[in-house]
Structures are given as C-alpha cells and as structure tokens.
Tab-separated table of C-alpha atoms in Angstrom:
chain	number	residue	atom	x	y	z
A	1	UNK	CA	7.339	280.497	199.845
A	2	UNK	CA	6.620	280.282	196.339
A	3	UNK	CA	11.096	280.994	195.475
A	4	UNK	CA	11.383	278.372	197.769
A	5	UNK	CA	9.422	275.887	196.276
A	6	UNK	CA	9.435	276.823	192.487
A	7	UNK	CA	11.114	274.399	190.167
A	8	UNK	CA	9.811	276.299	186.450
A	9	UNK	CA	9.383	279.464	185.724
A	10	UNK	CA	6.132	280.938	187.317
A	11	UNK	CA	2.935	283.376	186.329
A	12	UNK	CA	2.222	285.006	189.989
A	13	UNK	CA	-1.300	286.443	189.460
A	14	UNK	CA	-1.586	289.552	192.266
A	15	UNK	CA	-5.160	290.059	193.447
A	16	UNK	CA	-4.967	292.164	196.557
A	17	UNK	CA	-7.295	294.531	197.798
A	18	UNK	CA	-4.510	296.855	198.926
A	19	UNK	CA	-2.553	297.429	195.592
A	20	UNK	CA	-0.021	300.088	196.691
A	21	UNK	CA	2.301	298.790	193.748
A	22	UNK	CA	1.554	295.223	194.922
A	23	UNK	CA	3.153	293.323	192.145
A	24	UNK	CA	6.161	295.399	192.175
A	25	UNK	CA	6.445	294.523	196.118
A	26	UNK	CA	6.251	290.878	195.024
A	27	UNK	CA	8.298	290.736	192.219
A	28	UNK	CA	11.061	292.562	194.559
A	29	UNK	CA	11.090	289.820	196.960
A	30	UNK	CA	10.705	286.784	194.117
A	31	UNK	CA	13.815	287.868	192.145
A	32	UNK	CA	15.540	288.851	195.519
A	33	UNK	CA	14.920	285.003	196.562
A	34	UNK	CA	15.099	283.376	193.017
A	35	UNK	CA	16.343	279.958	191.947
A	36	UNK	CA	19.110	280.745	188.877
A	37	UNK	CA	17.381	279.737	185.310
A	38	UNK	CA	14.031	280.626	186.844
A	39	UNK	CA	11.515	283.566	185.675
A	40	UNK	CA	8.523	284.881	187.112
A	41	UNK	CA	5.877	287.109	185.481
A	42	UNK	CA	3.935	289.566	188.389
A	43	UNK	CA	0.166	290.275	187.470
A	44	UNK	CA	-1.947	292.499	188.337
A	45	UNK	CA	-5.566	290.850	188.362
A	46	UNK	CA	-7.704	292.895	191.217
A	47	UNK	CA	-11.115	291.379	192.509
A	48	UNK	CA	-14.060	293.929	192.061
A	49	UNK	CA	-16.468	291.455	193.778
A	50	UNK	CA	-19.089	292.630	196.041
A	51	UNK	CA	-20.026	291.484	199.303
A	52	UNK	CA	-23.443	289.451	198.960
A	53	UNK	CA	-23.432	289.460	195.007
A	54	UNK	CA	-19.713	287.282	194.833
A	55	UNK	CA	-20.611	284.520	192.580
A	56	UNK	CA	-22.493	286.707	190.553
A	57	UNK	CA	-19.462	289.467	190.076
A	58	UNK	CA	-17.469	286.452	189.219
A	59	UNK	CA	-19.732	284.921	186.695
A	60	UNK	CA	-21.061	287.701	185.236
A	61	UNK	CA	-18.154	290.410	185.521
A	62	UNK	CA	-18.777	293.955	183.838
A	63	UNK	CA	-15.160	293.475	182.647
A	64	UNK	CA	-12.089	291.317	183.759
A	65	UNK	CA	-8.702	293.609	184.273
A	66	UNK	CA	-4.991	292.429	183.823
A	67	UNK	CA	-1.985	294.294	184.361
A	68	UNK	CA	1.387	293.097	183.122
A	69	UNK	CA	5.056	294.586	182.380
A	70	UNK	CA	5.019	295.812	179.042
A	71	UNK	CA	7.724	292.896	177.878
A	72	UNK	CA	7.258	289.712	175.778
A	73	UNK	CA	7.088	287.782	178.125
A	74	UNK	CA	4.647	290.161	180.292
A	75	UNK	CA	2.680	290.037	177.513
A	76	UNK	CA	2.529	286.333	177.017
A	77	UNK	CA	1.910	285.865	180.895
A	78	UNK	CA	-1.300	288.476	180.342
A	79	UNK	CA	-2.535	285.854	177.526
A	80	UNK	CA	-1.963	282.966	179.222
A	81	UNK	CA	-4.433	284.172	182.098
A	82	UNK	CA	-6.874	286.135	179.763
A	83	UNK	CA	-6.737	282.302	178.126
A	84	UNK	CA	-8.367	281.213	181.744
A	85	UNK	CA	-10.976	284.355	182.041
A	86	UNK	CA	-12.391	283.392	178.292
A	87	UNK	CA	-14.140	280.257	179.117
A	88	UNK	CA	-16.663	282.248	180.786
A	89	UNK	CA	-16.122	285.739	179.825
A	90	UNK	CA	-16.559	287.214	176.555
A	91	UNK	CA	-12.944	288.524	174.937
A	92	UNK	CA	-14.124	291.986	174.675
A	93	UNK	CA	-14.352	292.256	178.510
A	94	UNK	CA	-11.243	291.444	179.554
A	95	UNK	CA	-9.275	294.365	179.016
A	96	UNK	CA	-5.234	294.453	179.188
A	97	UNK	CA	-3.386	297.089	180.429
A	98	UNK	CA	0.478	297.987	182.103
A	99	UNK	CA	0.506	297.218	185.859
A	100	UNK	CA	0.273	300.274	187.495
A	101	UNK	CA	-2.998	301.143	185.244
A	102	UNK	CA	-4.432	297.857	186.801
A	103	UNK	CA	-3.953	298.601	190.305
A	104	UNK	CA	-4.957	302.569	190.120
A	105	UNK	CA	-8.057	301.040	187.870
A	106	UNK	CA	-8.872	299.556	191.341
A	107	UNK	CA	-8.632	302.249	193.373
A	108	UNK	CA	-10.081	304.638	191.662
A	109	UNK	CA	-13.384	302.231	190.984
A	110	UNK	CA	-13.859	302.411	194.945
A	111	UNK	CA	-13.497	306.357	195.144
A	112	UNK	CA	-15.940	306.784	192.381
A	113	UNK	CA	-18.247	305.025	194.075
A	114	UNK	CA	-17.731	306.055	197.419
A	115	UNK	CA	-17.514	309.718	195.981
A	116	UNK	CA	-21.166	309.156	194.392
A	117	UNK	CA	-22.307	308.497	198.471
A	118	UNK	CA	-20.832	311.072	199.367
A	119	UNK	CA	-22.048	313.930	197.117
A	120	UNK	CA	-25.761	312.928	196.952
A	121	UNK	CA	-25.311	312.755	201.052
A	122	UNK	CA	-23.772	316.226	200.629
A	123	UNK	CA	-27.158	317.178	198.791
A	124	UNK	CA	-28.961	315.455	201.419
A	125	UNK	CA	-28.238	318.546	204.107
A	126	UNK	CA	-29.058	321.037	201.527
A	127	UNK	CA	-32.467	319.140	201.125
A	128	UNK	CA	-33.282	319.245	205.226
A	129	UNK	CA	-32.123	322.924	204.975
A	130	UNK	CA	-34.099	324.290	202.337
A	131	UNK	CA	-37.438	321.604	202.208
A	132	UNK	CA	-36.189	319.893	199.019
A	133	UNK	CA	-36.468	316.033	198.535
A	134	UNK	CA	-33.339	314.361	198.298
A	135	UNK	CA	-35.170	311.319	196.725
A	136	UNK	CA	-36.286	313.642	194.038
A	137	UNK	CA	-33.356	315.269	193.505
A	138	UNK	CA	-31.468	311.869	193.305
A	139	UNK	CA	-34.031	310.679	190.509
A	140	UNK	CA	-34.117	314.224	188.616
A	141	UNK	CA	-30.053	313.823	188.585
A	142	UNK	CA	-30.104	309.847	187.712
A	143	UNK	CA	-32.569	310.466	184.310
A	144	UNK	CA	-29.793	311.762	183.202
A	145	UNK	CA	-27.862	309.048	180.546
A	146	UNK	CA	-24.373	311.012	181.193
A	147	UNK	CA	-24.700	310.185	185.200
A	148	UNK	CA	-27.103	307.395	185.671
A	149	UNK	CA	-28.744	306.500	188.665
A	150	UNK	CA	-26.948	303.980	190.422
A	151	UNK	CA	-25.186	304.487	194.214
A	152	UNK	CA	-26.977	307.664	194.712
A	153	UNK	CA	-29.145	306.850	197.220
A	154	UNK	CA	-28.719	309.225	200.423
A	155	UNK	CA	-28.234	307.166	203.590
A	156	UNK	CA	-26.392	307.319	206.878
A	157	UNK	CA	-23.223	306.796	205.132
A	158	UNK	CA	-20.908	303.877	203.852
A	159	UNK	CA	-19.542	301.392	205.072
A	160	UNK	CA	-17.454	298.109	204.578
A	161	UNK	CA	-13.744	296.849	203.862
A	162	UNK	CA	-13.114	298.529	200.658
A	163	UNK	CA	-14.472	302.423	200.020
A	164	UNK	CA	-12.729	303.543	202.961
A	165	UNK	CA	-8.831	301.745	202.745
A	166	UNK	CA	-9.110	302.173	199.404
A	167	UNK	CA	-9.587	305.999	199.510
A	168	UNK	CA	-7.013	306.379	201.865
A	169	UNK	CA	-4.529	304.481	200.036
A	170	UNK	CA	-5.450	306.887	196.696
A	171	UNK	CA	-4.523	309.585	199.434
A	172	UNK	CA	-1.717	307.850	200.061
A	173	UNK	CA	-0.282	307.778	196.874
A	174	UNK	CA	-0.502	311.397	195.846
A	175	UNK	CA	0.763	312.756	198.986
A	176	UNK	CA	4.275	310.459	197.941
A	177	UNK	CA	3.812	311.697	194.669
A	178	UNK	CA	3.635	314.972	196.028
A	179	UNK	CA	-0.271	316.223	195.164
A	180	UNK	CA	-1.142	317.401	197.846
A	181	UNK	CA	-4.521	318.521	196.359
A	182	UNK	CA	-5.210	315.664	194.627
A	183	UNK	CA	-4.730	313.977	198.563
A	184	UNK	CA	-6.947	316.547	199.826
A	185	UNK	CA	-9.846	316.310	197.361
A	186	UNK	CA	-10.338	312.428	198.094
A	187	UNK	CA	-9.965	313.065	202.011
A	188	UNK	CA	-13.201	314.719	201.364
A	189	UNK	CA	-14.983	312.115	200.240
A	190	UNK	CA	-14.116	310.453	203.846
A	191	UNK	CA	-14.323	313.375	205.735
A	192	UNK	CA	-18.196	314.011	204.393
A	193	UNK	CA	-19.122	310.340	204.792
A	194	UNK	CA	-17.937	310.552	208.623
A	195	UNK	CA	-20.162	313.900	208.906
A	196	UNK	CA	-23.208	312.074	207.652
A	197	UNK	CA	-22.648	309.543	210.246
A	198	UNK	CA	-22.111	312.414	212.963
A	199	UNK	CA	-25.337	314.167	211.561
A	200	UNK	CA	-27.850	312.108	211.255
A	201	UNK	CA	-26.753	310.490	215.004
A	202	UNK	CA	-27.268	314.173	216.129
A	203	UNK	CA	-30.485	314.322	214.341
A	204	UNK	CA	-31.903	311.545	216.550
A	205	UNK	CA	-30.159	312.944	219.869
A	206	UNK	CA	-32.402	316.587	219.163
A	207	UNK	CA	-35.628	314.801	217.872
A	208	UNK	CA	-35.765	313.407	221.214
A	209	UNK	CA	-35.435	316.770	222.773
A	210	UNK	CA	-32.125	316.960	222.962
A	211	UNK	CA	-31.463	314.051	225.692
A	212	UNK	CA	-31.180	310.561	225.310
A	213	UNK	CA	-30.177	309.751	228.954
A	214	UNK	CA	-31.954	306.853	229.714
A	215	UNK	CA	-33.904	306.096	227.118
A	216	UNK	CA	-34.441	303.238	224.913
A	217	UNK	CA	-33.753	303.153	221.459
A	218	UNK	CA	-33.986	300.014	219.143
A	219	UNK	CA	-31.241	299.887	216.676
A	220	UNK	CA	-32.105	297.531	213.074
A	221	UNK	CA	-29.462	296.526	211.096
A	222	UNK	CA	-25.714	296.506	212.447
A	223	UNK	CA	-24.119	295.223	208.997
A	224	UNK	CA	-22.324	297.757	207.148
A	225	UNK	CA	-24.903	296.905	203.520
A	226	UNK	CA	-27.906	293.746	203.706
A	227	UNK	CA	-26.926	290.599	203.054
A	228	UNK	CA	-23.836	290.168	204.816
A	229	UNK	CA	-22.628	289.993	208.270
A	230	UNK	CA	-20.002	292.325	207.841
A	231	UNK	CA	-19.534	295.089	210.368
A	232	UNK	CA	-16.087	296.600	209.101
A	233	UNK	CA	-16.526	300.570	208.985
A	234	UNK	CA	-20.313	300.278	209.380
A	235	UNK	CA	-22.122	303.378	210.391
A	236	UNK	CA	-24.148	301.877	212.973
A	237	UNK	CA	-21.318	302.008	214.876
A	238	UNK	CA	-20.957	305.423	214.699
A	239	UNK	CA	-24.817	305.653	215.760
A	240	UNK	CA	-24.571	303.401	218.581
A	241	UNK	CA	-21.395	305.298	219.826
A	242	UNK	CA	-22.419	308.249	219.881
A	243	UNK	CA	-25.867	307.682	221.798
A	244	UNK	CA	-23.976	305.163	223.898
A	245	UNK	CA	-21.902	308.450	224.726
A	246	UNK	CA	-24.972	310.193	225.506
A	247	UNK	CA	-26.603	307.715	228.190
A	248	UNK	CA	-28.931	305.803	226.021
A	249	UNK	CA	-29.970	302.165	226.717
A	250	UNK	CA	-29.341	300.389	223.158
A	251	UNK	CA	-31.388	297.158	221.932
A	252	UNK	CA	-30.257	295.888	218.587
A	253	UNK	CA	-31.206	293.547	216.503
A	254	UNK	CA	-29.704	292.538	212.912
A	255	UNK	CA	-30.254	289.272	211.217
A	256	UNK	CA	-26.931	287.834	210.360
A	257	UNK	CA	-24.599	289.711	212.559
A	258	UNK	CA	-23.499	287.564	215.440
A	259	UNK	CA	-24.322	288.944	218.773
A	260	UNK	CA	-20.274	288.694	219.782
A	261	UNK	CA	-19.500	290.936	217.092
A	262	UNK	CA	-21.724	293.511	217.881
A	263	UNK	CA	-20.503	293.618	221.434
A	264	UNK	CA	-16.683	293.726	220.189
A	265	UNK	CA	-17.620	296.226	217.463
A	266	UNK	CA	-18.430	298.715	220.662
A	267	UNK	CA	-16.410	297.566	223.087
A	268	UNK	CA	-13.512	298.455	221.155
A	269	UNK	CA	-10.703	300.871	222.589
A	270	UNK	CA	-11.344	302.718	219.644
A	271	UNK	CA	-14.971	303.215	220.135
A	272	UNK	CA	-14.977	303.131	224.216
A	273	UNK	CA	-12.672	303.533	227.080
A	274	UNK	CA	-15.941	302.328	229.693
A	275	UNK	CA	-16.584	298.677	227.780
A	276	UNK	CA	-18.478	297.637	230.685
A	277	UNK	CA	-20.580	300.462	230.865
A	278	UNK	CA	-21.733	299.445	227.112
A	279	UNK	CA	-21.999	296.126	228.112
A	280	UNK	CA	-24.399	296.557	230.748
A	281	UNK	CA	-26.082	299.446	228.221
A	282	UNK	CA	-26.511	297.220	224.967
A	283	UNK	CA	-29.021	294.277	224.717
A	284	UNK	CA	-28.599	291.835	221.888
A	285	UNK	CA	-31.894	290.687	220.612
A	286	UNK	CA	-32.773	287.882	218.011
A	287	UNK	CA	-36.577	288.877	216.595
A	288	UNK	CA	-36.949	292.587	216.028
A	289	UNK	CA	-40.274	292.673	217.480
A	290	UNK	CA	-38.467	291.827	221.377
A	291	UNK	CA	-36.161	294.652	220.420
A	292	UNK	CA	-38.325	297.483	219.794
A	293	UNK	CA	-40.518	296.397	222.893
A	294	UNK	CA	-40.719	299.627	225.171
A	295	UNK	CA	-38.134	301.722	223.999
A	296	UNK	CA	-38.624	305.566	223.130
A	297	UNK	CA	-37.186	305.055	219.207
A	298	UNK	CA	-36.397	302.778	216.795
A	299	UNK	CA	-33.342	303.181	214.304
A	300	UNK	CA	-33.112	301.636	210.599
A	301	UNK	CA	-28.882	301.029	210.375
A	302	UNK	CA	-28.836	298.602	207.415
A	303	UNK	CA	-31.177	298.122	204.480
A	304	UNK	CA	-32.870	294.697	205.055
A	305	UNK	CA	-35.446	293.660	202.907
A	306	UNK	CA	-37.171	292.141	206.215
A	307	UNK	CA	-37.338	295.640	207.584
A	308	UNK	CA	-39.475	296.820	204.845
A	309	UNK	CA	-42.111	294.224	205.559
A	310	UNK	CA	-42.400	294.311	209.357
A	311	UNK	CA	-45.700	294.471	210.926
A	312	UNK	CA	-45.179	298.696	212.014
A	313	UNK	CA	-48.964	298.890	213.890
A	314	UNK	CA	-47.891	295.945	216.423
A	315	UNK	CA	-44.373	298.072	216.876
A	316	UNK	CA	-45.785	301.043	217.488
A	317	UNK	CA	-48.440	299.304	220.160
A	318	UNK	CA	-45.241	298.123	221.836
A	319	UNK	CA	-43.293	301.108	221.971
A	320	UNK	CA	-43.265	304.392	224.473
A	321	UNK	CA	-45.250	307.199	223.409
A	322	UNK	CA	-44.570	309.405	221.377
A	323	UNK	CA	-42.767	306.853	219.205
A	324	UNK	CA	-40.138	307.492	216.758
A	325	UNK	CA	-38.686	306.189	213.534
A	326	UNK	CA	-35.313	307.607	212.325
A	327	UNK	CA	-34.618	305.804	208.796
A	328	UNK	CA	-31.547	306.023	208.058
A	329	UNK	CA	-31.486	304.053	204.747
A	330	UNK	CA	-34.344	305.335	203.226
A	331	UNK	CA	-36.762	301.901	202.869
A	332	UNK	CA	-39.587	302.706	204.993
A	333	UNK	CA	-43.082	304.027	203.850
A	334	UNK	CA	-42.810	307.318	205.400
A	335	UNK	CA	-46.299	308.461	205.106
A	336	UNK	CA	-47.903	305.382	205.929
A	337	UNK	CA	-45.829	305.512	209.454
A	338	UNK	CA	-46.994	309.121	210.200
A	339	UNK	CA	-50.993	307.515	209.709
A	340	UNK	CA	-50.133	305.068	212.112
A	341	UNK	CA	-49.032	307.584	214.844
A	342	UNK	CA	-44.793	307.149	214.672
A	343	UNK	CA	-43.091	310.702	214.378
A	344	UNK	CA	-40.688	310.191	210.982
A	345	UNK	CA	-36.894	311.092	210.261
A	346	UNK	CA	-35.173	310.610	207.572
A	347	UNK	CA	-32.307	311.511	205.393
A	348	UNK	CA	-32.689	314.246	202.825
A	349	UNK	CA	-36.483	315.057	204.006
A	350	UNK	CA	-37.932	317.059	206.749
A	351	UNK	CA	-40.938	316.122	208.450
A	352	UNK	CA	-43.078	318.196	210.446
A	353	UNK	CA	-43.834	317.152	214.387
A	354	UNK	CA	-47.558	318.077	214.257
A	355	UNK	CA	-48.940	317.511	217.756
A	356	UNK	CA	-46.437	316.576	219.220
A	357	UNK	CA	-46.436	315.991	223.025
A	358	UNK	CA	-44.015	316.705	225.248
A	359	UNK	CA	-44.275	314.093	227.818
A	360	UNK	CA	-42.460	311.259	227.602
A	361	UNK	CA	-42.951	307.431	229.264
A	362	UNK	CA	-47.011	306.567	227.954
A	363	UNK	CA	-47.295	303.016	228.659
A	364	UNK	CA	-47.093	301.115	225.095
A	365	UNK	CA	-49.790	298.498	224.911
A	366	UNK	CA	-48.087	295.398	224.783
C-alpha cells in the first residue's frame, strides 16, 4: 500500500513485535513495488512497552532504540526520527545502532527477562526440596548491585504475548544460522516455564490427596500479569486444564477478564477435545466472594492487588473443610492464613499439614 500510494521519497519506521529481519522483509517488497525516482529508508524502531504501564513506557522510556542501514541516507533517516523521540526524551537515551542490532536488541530484552522467571522458578523446586525459602533466596541474590532484584519473583510461571514468541523466534534464528546450542539453551527457558506450570498444578492435584474428581476449586486471577485483561499464554490456563482433566468443578473469578474469554481460552481445541464437558464444569463468577462459596480450594492465578486485601475469615467460613489456599503468585500473608485455619501452598516454600483431617465435605458456614 504505501508503493502504491507514495509520491516522495519515504522514512518507513518498522515497529513489530516479531522482528525476524522485519525491515529487510519490508524493504524487499517496497523496492520490488517502487515508483522510479522514489527512495525509502527501512527502520528499525521496536516497542518495549508493557502491558498495563503503556503510557508510562512511552513517556518515560529507559532508552529509545533505532536501527538503520549504515548509509547516508540511513543515517539521515535515523536523525530525522531521533529528531521526533527528543521532544520528550533526553538525547542520551536514544541510542542508534545498524538494523539487525535493533531487532536482536528486542529479542534478546524478552529472553533476559523471561530467562530471570525462569531460573529463580528453577530455584523455587530446589527450595520445596531441601526447606529453603525461595523468597529469601530471591532477596539474598537481588542485594546484589551486579544482578539486582527485579523479575525474580518465583510464581506459577509467565505469561503474555511477548516472552514466549519472542523466545521462540531467538530459537528460530540460530537454528537457520545453524547454533544449534545456542537454539537449545533458550528452549530451556520455555521448556522450565511450562514445567512450573505442570508442577505447581500437580502440587494442588496431591495436596488434595491426590484426587480432584468432583471437587470444587475457586480459581483468582485468569489474566496472564494484573492489570490487564490479557489471557495470551497465561498459566491459569495451564491450571485450569489440567484439573479440568482431572474431574474438578472450576469457579473463577478475575476482575477484568471477560467471562467469554475465559470460556474460549478452555474450550480451545488446543486445550480440550470435550468443550462441553468444560462448559458444563466451569462457572464464571463476578465477586470473588460467590466464587469461593463451597468449594474444597481456592487458587491465586494472577497477582491482583484486590486479592491481597480480601476479607480471608469470611472465605474460609464459606468454604469446605479442610480449606485450602494454593498461591501461586506469592501475595498472600501466609502465616496469617494458617491462624485462621486454611492449609497453605505456595511456590518456593513448604508448609507443614499439622492436623490435618482426612475427611472431606464439613459443611462451611455460610
């Protein structure tokens, strides 16, 4: 569209997501359609925007990245948009570079990130293994100014648009460029945050004596982070799945999630080949308190700041004896749920079942 309609030469500012040598792609087809006498400069300009904090990221960007041939005229096109970036950000964080350093910059931003999840989850299993504290761990690790403490908080795993496709496509990459072991190190990353998922979703399966047939369990948060209603890669689908698989009766409840999605997300062929089975199995709830009403567990999915402040006495009146709390997100006040009565799980700490009874269906007092 755009060789169609040019009439000047052009500055065609690339800012996918998916940068598999983007601007090369597009420059292929603009000179393969071009108009004779016109010129067009591809560049490379990725988004590192995050879901929830988007104006923010924008406004206030750690650092602005633009890719360009290394020509003149690349290099005027890369100060002509750095000319744009300046009225807001400060020179010194808009940094310049050739095109493919731009798009790999991308890339490899995501697997850092993702890798961070993945190794302090790694850690996480050690911790339930041995008695350690993966909390303490992660802050003994974080004091230190060489790795800082940010994304390594241990949780059921990541989620979202970006970590995932943009790990594979790294993968993809080096197994064209023939690495196979650089393709193989970053397919770990995935492989251990699809683990976490499977483990902690087994976790809750033998904490409820190793059947779920039947019962209820209350599932908060369905969003792949807070604050958005995206459900692309989340782990609670994962959860749901596999209990779903295992006879369970689900009730879910997440704030900005549409109830539609939810029911897509897990009727999908990909997740089910019985969708009416999990239709009839799920219940959709709008107030957390209806959807923890009777059911044998409740399950933390996503981190919302509402969770943290729920009244946990009245949900524990309302739920079946013994009641449990698997937290998969780490945001609950563990200790102060055990004083109420609620048998704890959590990721990266084990908790000791002191008392526990073995029968199953107490009336809760609602």
């Amino acid at each position: 569209m755009i060789a169609e309609i040019a009439q000047s030469n052009k500055i065609v500012v690339e800012k996918s997501t998916v940068p598999v040598r983007a601007a090369e792609s597009i420059m292929h087809i603009l000179r393969a359609n071009q108009k004779p006498g016109i010129h067009y400069d591809i560049l490379s300009n990725p988004e590192f925007l995050a879901e929830g904090t988007a104006i923010n990221d924008l406004l206030n960007a750690d650092r602005v990245l633009i890719g360009g041939e290394e020509t003149p005229e690349g290099h005027q096109a890369v100060e002509k948009l750095s000319w744009i970036y300046e009225h807001w950000i400060p020179k010194q964080h808009i940094l310049t570079t050739n095109t493919w350093s731009s798009e790999l910059s991308k890339l490899a931003a995501n697997a850092f990130l993702a890798q961070r999840i993945s190794s302090i989850n790694s850690l996480s299993a050690v911790c339930e293994a041995t008695g350690a504290d993966v909390s303490e761990v992660a802050r003994a690790v974080g004091l230190d100014s060489r790795i800082g403490s940010k994304f390594l908080q241990a949780s059921v795993g990541f989620g979202g648009s970006c970590f995932q496709k943009d790990i594979l496509n790294l993968i993809y990459i080096c197994e064209n460029l023939n690495l196979p072991e650089v393709a193989a190190y970053w397919q770990q990353v995935i492989d251990m945050n699809d683990y976490q998922k499977r483990r902690f979703s087994q976790k809750i399966i033998e904490s409820l004596f190793n059947t779920v047939s039947d019962k209820r369990i209350a599932i908060l948060g369905f969003a792949f982070k807070k604050n958005t209603g995206d459900t692309r890669e989340t782990a609670a689908i994962t959860v749901c799945q596999t209990l779903l698989e295992e006879g369970a009766k689900l009730d879910i409840y997440d704030p900005k999630v549409e109830p539609e999605q939810i029911i897509d997300d897990l009727t999908h062929p990909t997740v089910t080949e019985s969708p009416e089975n999990v239709k009839k199995a799920v219940q959709i709830h709008s107030d957390p308190y209806s959807a923890v009403r009777a059911t044998h567990a409740l399950v933390i999915c996503t981190e919302w700041d509402e969770f943290v402040d729920l009244d946990f006495k009245r949900i524990y009146q309302s739920m079946m004896k013994p009641a449990y709390i698997f937290d998969g997100r780490k945001i609950l006040d563990h200790e102060r749920l055990q004083q109420i009565g609620f048998h704890v799980q959590t990721i990266g700490k084990k908790y000791q079942r002191a008392g526990l009874l073995r029968s199953w269906g107490i009336v809760p007092q609602l």
